[in-house]
Amino acid sequence: MISVRSNPSPAAAPPQEDAWISSYQKLLPHWHSVSLSHQHSTLPISISRVNQFDAARLDIEMSAMLKEQLVKVFSLMKPGMLFQYEPELDAFLEFLIWRFSIWVDKPTPGIALMNLRYRDERATEIRRKVRTGLEGPGLTIAQKMWYCIATVGGQYIWSRLQSFSAFRRWGDSEQRPLARRVWGLMQRIEALYKAASFGNLLIFLYTGRYRNLIERALRARLVYESPNMNRAVSFEYMNRQLVWNEFSEMLLLLLPLLNSSTVKSFLHPFSKDKSSSSTEDDSTCPICRASPTLPYLALPCQHRYCYYCLRTRCAATPSFRCSRCSEPVVAMQRQGSVVQHKTHSQ
């Protein structure tokens, strides 16, 4: 057994009574700097890009549904009258959606369905005891107004300007130089806007912030409304819609290929026995249900018809089949007369 003995350390002098106070005063500035840096730091959050795109698509579908219902109200008016006011109608619907959603600090229908909301990225986040990175104030009044001006007013003015320039034919070479310049300027502005939108799309796919240029200019970011809400996607409705679409397309493909007479002849063996109606078959025409005044026989089945009923049916349908037995009618004969073929009597 090896025993280890520690040498006794020399006796240290006891600390002074106010030593902890001086140490506290030295560490206090460092503690404040650490707490402030932690307070002003933001947690990195990732918002699903698919959810943001789905929200925009749902808003478009909602606006289209409202427009369809509003157009039905004016269905009894003069046709085409509502077409010339289509930009005003679209602007009115967009304004209603903005007024009852963003203006009152509520998300649009599509954004609400995706559990999202707008947050002002320029403002300081609200600090809470449990921080998730989703805290922050909503849009300010100025941001809401500029959002309305850009989405509602901007789109309306641009749509009206395009329709007016197309109606006046500003792009034609016969127009005045000023009109051609304005038309060229409009084309350049549109091309620049599309290029900027494409660049913003690439940045959005990389960072996940700001779907369009308006949100980027206003610093209005989409974040989750509730951090504890899971994204539950149900494909039940989609599956039913796909099955129904495939079934309807199959019917549209097969129905023109089916022959009604063939279907009748196929189902004829499964029908009831017609022996009880033999008297009616001999006394009435199967087409007009009346007693034939000029009786003719359909060959080879020899069922009685009115001459005009049988003749018009054979002329309209070359492959006409008997209405009683579904046999092809190849000729017609007057009772007690010679055979008269369908193709010989015009």
Short mmCIF file of C-alpha atoms in Angstrom, two decimals:
data_model
loop_
_atom_site.label_atom_id
_atom_site.label_comp_id
_atom_site.label_asym_id
_atom_site.label_seq_id
_atom_site.Cartn_x
_atom_site.Cartn_y
_atom_site.Cartn_z
CA MET A 1 0.00 0.00 0.00
CA ILE A 2 1.31 3.36 -1.02
CA SER A 3 0.33 6.25 1.12
CA VAL A 4 0.39 9.75 -0.20
CA ARG A 5 0.80 12.59 2.20
CA SER A 6 0.05 16.13 1.18
CA ASN A 7 2.33 18.77 2.44
CA PRO A 8 0.51 21.29 4.53
CA SER A 9 0.15 24.59 2.64
CA PRO A 10 1.23 27.70 4.41
CA ALA A 11 -1.55 29.46 6.19
CA ALA A 12 -3.27 32.02 3.93
CA ALA A 13 -4.43 35.32 5.22
CA PRO A 14 -8.26 35.53 5.57
CA PRO A 15 -10.00 37.89 3.06
CA GLN A 16 -11.25 41.21 4.14
CA GLU A 17 -14.87 41.65 5.11
CA ASP A 18 -15.69 44.00 2.19
CA ALA A 19 -13.79 41.99 -0.45
CA TRP A 20 -17.03 40.64 -2.01
CA ILE A 21 -18.29 44.18 -2.49
CA SER A 22 -15.29 45.17 -4.56
CA SER A 23 -15.56 41.96 -6.61
CA TYR A 24 -19.26 42.63 -7.24
CA GLN A 25 -18.53 46.17 -8.41
CA LYS A 26 -15.88 44.87 -10.81
CA LEU A 27 -18.20 42.19 -12.34
CA LEU A 28 -21.31 44.38 -12.52
CA PRO A 29 -20.39 46.20 -15.80
CA HIS A 30 -19.59 42.88 -17.48
CA TRP A 31 -22.92 41.46 -16.30
CA HIS A 32 -24.82 44.44 -17.74
CA SER A 33 -23.08 44.13 -21.10
CA VAL A 34 -23.81 40.40 -21.30
CA SER A 35 -27.48 40.86 -20.38
CA LEU A 36 -27.96 43.68 -22.90
CA SER A 37 -26.32 41.71 -25.70
CA HIS A 38 -28.54 38.74 -24.86
CA GLN A 39 -31.60 40.97 -24.75
CA HIS A 40 -30.99 42.55 -28.14
CA SER A 41 -30.04 39.31 -29.86
CA THR A 42 -32.65 37.73 -32.11
CA LEU A 43 -33.26 34.06 -32.45
CA PRO A 44 -32.87 32.76 -36.01
CA ILE A 45 -36.25 31.52 -37.20
CA SER A 46 -37.15 29.73 -40.40
CA ILE A 47 -40.60 30.21 -41.92
CA SER A 48 -41.71 27.60 -44.42
CA ARG A 49 -41.50 28.98 -47.94
CA VAL A 50 -44.23 26.60 -49.07
CA ASN A 51 -46.60 28.05 -46.47
CA GLN A 52 -45.91 31.58 -47.67
CA PHE A 53 -46.50 30.66 -51.32
CA ASP A 54 -49.65 28.73 -50.38
CA ALA A 55 -50.96 31.76 -48.51
CA ALA A 56 -50.55 33.94 -51.60
CA ARG A 57 -52.27 31.33 -53.76
CA LEU A 58 -55.17 31.00 -51.32
CA ASP A 59 -55.65 34.77 -51.31
CA ILE A 60 -55.85 34.74 -55.12
CA GLU A 61 -58.42 31.94 -55.04
CA MET A 62 -60.45 33.76 -52.40
CA SER A 63 -60.50 36.92 -54.50
CA ALA A 64 -61.58 34.90 -57.56
CA MET A 65 -64.44 33.30 -55.60
CA LEU A 66 -65.68 36.68 -54.40
CA LYS A 67 -65.46 38.05 -57.92
CA GLU A 68 -67.45 35.11 -59.29
CA GLN A 69 -70.23 35.65 -56.75
CA LEU A 70 -70.29 39.38 -57.43
CA VAL A 71 -70.51 38.84 -61.19
CA LYS A 72 -73.54 36.57 -60.68
CA VAL A 73 -75.35 39.49 -59.07
CA PHE A 74 -75.12 41.41 -62.37
CA SER A 75 -75.90 38.40 -64.57
CA LEU A 76 -79.30 39.85 -65.59
CA MET A 77 -77.80 43.11 -66.78
CA LYS A 78 -76.64 43.92 -70.30
CA PRO A 79 -74.00 41.41 -71.46
CA GLY A 80 -70.50 42.86 -71.61
CA MET A 81 -71.32 45.88 -69.50
CA LEU A 82 -69.36 44.57 -66.52
CA PHE A 83 -66.32 43.78 -68.65
CA GLN A 84 -65.34 47.44 -69.07
CA TYR A 85 -65.39 47.92 -65.29
CA GLU A 86 -63.36 44.80 -64.49
CA PRO A 87 -60.30 46.72 -63.13
CA GLU A 88 -62.58 48.68 -60.78
CA LEU A 89 -64.22 45.45 -59.63
CA ASP A 90 -60.86 43.82 -58.89
CA ALA A 91 -59.67 46.91 -57.02
CA PHE A 92 -62.88 47.01 -54.99
CA LEU A 93 -62.52 43.37 -53.92
CA GLU A 94 -58.85 43.82 -53.03
CA PHE A 95 -59.73 46.89 -50.98
CA LEU A 96 -62.41 44.96 -49.08
CA ILE A 97 -59.94 42.17 -48.26
CA TRP A 98 -57.36 44.74 -47.10
CA ARG A 99 -59.91 46.73 -45.08
CA PHE A 100 -61.19 43.78 -43.05
CA SER A 101 -57.87 42.00 -42.61
CA ILE A 102 -54.63 43.99 -42.64
CA TRP A 103 -56.12 47.33 -41.62
CA VAL A 104 -57.59 45.84 -38.41
CA ASP A 105 -54.39 43.92 -37.57
CA LYS A 106 -55.71 40.61 -38.86
CA PRO A 107 -54.17 38.34 -41.47
CA THR A 108 -55.72 37.80 -44.86
CA PRO A 109 -57.73 34.56 -45.30
CA GLY A 110 -54.86 32.74 -46.98
CA ILE A 111 -52.30 33.92 -44.44
CA ALA A 112 -54.62 32.93 -41.57
CA LEU A 113 -55.08 29.43 -42.98
CA MET A 114 -51.31 29.00 -43.10
CA ASN A 115 -50.93 30.18 -39.44
CA LEU A 116 -49.00 33.30 -40.47
CA ARG A 117 -49.11 37.01 -39.72
CA TYR A 118 -47.26 40.17 -40.72
CA ARG A 119 -44.50 41.53 -38.47
CA ASP A 120 -42.69 44.84 -38.67
CA GLU A 121 -39.01 43.97 -38.98
CA ARG A 122 -37.93 47.57 -38.35
CA ALA A 123 -39.37 47.70 -34.83
CA THR A 124 -37.74 46.32 -31.70
CA GLU A 125 -39.11 42.95 -30.75
CA ILE A 126 -41.22 42.64 -27.64
CA ARG A 127 -39.32 40.76 -24.96
CA ARG A 128 -41.07 38.11 -22.95
CA LYS A 129 -40.06 35.55 -20.40
CA VAL A 130 -40.23 32.74 -22.96
CA ARG A 131 -38.79 33.94 -26.25
CA THR A 132 -39.51 32.01 -29.46
CA GLY A 133 -38.22 34.47 -32.05
CA LEU A 134 -41.74 35.07 -33.37
CA GLU A 135 -42.52 38.02 -31.13
CA GLY A 136 -42.81 41.46 -32.60
CA PRO A 137 -45.34 44.16 -33.32
CA GLY A 138 -47.59 44.16 -36.34
CA LEU A 139 -47.55 46.66 -39.14
CA THR A 140 -47.78 50.34 -38.41
CA ILE A 141 -50.49 52.59 -39.84
CA ALA A 142 -48.04 53.98 -42.39
CA GLN A 143 -47.07 50.48 -43.53
CA LYS A 144 -50.75 49.52 -43.86
CA MET A 145 -51.51 52.59 -45.94
CA TRP A 146 -48.54 52.07 -48.23
CA TYR A 147 -49.50 48.40 -48.56
CA CYS A 148 -52.99 49.44 -49.73
CA ILE A 149 -51.59 52.04 -52.12
CA ALA A 150 -49.16 49.55 -53.67
CA THR A 151 -51.39 46.47 -53.89
CA VAL A 152 -54.76 48.07 -54.62
CA GLY A 153 -54.01 51.47 -56.16
CA GLY A 154 -50.84 50.48 -57.99
CA GLN A 155 -52.34 47.43 -59.64
CA TYR A 156 -55.49 49.33 -60.60
CA ILE A 157 -53.58 52.26 -62.16
CA TRP A 158 -51.25 49.94 -64.06
CA SER A 159 -54.15 47.81 -65.36
CA ARG A 160 -56.08 50.87 -66.50
CA LEU A 161 -52.99 52.37 -68.12
CA GLN A 162 -52.32 49.17 -70.06
CA SER A 163 -55.91 48.86 -71.30
CA PHE A 164 -56.02 52.54 -72.28
CA SER A 165 -52.70 52.37 -74.15
CA ALA A 166 -53.79 49.19 -75.96
CA PHE A 167 -57.11 50.79 -76.93
CA ARG A 168 -55.37 53.94 -78.22
CA ARG A 169 -52.66 51.85 -79.92
CA TRP A 170 -49.74 53.77 -78.53
CA GLY A 171 -47.35 51.13 -79.76
CA ASP A 172 -48.21 51.58 -83.45
CA SER A 173 -45.72 53.35 -85.65
CA GLU A 174 -48.39 55.71 -86.99
CA GLN A 175 -48.96 57.27 -83.58
CA ARG A 176 -47.40 60.49 -82.36
CA PRO A 177 -43.81 60.35 -81.06
CA LEU A 178 -44.95 61.19 -77.54
CA ALA A 179 -47.34 58.21 -77.45
CA ARG A 180 -44.61 55.88 -78.72
CA ARG A 181 -42.21 57.14 -76.05
CA VAL A 182 -44.74 56.57 -73.32
CA TRP A 183 -45.40 53.08 -74.66
CA GLY A 184 -41.68 52.30 -74.72
CA LEU A 185 -41.29 53.65 -71.19
CA MET A 186 -44.11 51.41 -70.01
CA GLN A 187 -42.46 48.39 -71.60
CA ARG A 188 -39.16 49.21 -69.89
CA ILE A 189 -40.83 49.69 -66.52
CA GLU A 190 -42.62 46.36 -66.87
CA ALA A 191 -39.42 44.57 -67.88
CA LEU A 192 -37.54 46.15 -64.96
CA TYR A 193 -40.28 45.16 -62.53
CA LYS A 194 -40.25 41.57 -63.78
CA ALA A 195 -36.46 41.39 -63.47
CA ALA A 196 -36.59 42.80 -59.94
CA SER A 197 -39.38 40.35 -59.02
CA PHE A 198 -37.30 37.47 -60.33
CA GLY A 199 -34.30 38.61 -58.30
CA ASN A 200 -36.47 38.96 -55.23
CA LEU A 201 -37.78 35.43 -55.81
CA LEU A 202 -34.24 34.05 -55.83
CA ILE A 203 -33.42 35.91 -52.61
CA PHE A 204 -36.66 34.67 -51.04
CA LEU A 205 -35.86 31.07 -51.92
CA TYR A 206 -32.46 31.48 -50.28
CA THR A 207 -33.43 33.41 -47.14
CA GLY A 208 -37.17 32.71 -46.76
CA ARG A 209 -38.05 36.39 -46.26
CA TYR A 210 -40.29 38.76 -48.23
CA ARG A 211 -42.27 37.03 -50.98
CA ASN A 212 -42.56 40.13 -53.18
CA LEU A 213 -41.06 43.56 -53.65
CA ILE A 214 -43.82 45.30 -51.67
CA GLU A 215 -43.09 43.28 -48.54
CA ARG A 216 -39.37 43.87 -48.95
CA ALA A 217 -39.81 47.62 -49.37
CA LEU A 218 -42.11 47.85 -46.34
CA ARG A 219 -40.03 45.37 -44.26
CA ALA A 220 -43.22 43.41 -43.58
CA ARG A 221 -42.23 39.83 -42.84
CA LEU A 222 -44.48 36.81 -42.50
CA VAL A 223 -43.97 34.86 -39.28
CA TYR A 224 -45.94 32.16 -37.54
CA GLU A 225 -48.92 33.31 -35.51
CA SER A 226 -48.74 30.40 -33.05
CA PRO A 227 -45.39 28.64 -32.51
CA ASN A 228 -47.06 25.48 -31.19
CA MET A 229 -49.32 24.86 -34.17
CA ASN A 230 -48.24 21.96 -36.34
CA ARG A 231 -48.68 21.97 -40.07
CA ALA A 232 -51.32 19.31 -40.66
CA VAL A 233 -52.03 18.76 -44.35
CA SER A 234 -54.99 16.57 -45.27
CA PHE A 235 -55.02 15.09 -48.76
CA GLU A 236 -58.51 13.60 -48.47
CA TYR A 237 -60.21 16.31 -50.51
CA MET A 238 -57.40 16.29 -53.06
CA ASN A 239 -57.65 12.52 -53.47
CA ARG A 240 -61.40 12.68 -54.00
CA GLN A 241 -60.97 15.48 -56.52
CA LEU A 242 -58.35 13.51 -58.44
CA VAL A 243 -60.49 10.36 -58.49
CA TRP A 244 -63.52 12.27 -59.70
CA ASN A 245 -61.51 14.05 -62.42
CA GLU A 246 -60.09 10.77 -63.69
CA PHE A 247 -63.54 9.14 -63.65
CA SER A 248 -65.14 12.03 -65.54
CA GLU A 249 -62.35 12.03 -68.14
CA MET A 250 -62.82 8.28 -68.63
CA LEU A 251 -66.56 8.76 -69.17
CA LEU A 252 -65.96 11.58 -71.64
CA LEU A 253 -63.62 9.27 -73.54
CA LEU A 254 -65.87 6.20 -73.55
CA LEU A 255 -69.34 7.68 -74.05
CA PRO A 256 -68.81 8.74 -77.69
CA LEU A 257 -67.57 5.21 -78.46
CA LEU A 258 -70.70 3.51 -77.09
CA ASN A 259 -73.67 2.72 -79.34
CA SER A 260 -77.08 2.99 -77.73
CA SER A 261 -78.46 0.19 -79.88
CA THR A 262 -75.60 -2.07 -78.86
CA VAL A 263 -76.25 -1.34 -75.22
CA LYS A 264 -79.96 -2.09 -75.69
CA SER A 265 -79.23 -5.37 -77.43
CA PHE A 266 -76.80 -6.29 -74.66
CA LEU A 267 -79.39 -5.59 -71.99
CA HIS A 268 -82.26 -7.16 -73.93
CA PRO A 269 -81.74 -10.71 -72.56
CA PHE A 270 -81.96 -9.35 -69.02
CA SER A 271 -85.24 -7.54 -69.63
CA LYS A 272 -88.68 -8.92 -68.80
CA ASP A 273 -90.50 -11.35 -71.03
CA LYS A 274 -92.35 -9.54 -73.78
CA SER A 275 -94.75 -12.35 -74.68
CA SER A 276 -97.56 -10.54 -72.89
CA SER A 277 -97.14 -7.50 -75.13
CA SER A 278 -97.19 -9.39 -78.42
CA THR A 279 -100.69 -8.18 -79.15
CA GLU A 280 -99.58 -4.57 -78.71
CA ASP A 281 -96.53 -5.20 -80.94
CA ASP A 282 -98.75 -6.38 -83.79
CA SER A 283 -101.35 -3.62 -83.48
CA THR A 284 -99.33 -0.46 -82.81
CA CYS A 285 -96.29 1.22 -84.31
CA PRO A 286 -93.37 1.10 -81.84
CA ILE A 287 -92.35 4.66 -82.79
CA CYS A 288 -95.57 6.68 -82.70
CA ARG A 289 -97.54 4.20 -80.54
CA ALA A 290 -100.51 4.39 -82.90
CA SER A 291 -102.20 1.93 -85.24
CA PRO A 292 -100.39 2.01 -88.61
CA THR A 293 -102.54 3.48 -91.40
CA LEU A 294 -100.00 2.37 -94.01
CA PRO A 295 -98.33 -0.65 -92.38
CA TYR A 296 -94.83 -1.64 -93.40
CA LEU A 297 -92.69 -4.49 -92.11
CA ALA A 298 -89.08 -4.06 -91.00
CA LEU A 299 -86.93 -6.86 -92.36
CA PRO A 300 -85.72 -9.32 -91.30
CA CYS A 301 -87.56 -9.09 -87.94
CA GLN A 302 -90.95 -8.34 -89.65
CA HIS A 303 -92.24 -5.95 -86.98
CA ARG A 304 -94.97 -3.57 -88.14
CA TYR A 305 -94.34 0.18 -88.45
CA CYS A 306 -96.00 3.17 -89.98
CA TYR A 307 -94.43 3.86 -93.36
CA TYR A 308 -93.44 7.44 -92.56
CA CYS A 309 -92.07 6.50 -89.13
CA LEU A 310 -89.93 3.70 -90.49
CA ARG A 311 -88.85 5.63 -93.59
CA THR A 312 -87.71 8.73 -91.66
CA ARG A 313 -85.81 6.66 -89.12
CA CYS A 314 -84.03 4.65 -91.81
CA ALA A 315 -83.17 7.84 -93.71
CA ALA A 316 -81.85 9.59 -90.59
CA THR A 317 -79.92 6.59 -89.28
CA PRO A 318 -78.45 4.24 -91.90
CA SER A 319 -77.71 1.66 -89.19
CA PHE A 320 -81.19 1.85 -87.70
CA ARG A 321 -82.20 -1.06 -85.47
CA CYS A 322 -85.67 -2.25 -84.69
CA SER A 323 -87.15 -0.55 -81.64
CA ARG A 324 -88.61 -3.86 -80.41
CA CYS A 325 -85.90 -6.44 -80.96
CA SER A 326 -82.81 -4.29 -81.74
CA GLU A 327 -82.20 -6.18 -84.97
CA PRO A 328 -80.60 -4.17 -87.80
CA VAL A 329 -83.19 -3.12 -90.37
CA VAL A 330 -81.81 -3.93 -93.81
CA ALA A 331 -85.03 -3.48 -95.82
CA MET A 332 -88.68 -2.56 -95.51
CA GLN A 333 -91.73 -4.23 -97.08
CA ARG A 334 -95.38 -3.31 -97.26
CA GLN A 335 -97.62 -6.01 -95.94
CA GLY A 336 -98.44 -8.30 -98.86
CA SER A 337 -95.93 -6.57 -101.21
CA VAL A 338 -92.36 -7.02 -102.46
CA VAL A 339 -89.27 -6.10 -100.49
CA GLN A 340 -88.17 -2.43 -100.64
CA HIS A 341 -84.56 -1.80 -99.62
CA LYS A 342 -83.67 1.30 -97.63
CA THR A 343 -81.04 2.56 -100.04
CA HIS A 344 -83.21 2.29 -103.15
CA SER A 345 -86.04 4.64 -102.14
CA GLN A 346 -84.94 8.23 -101.87
#
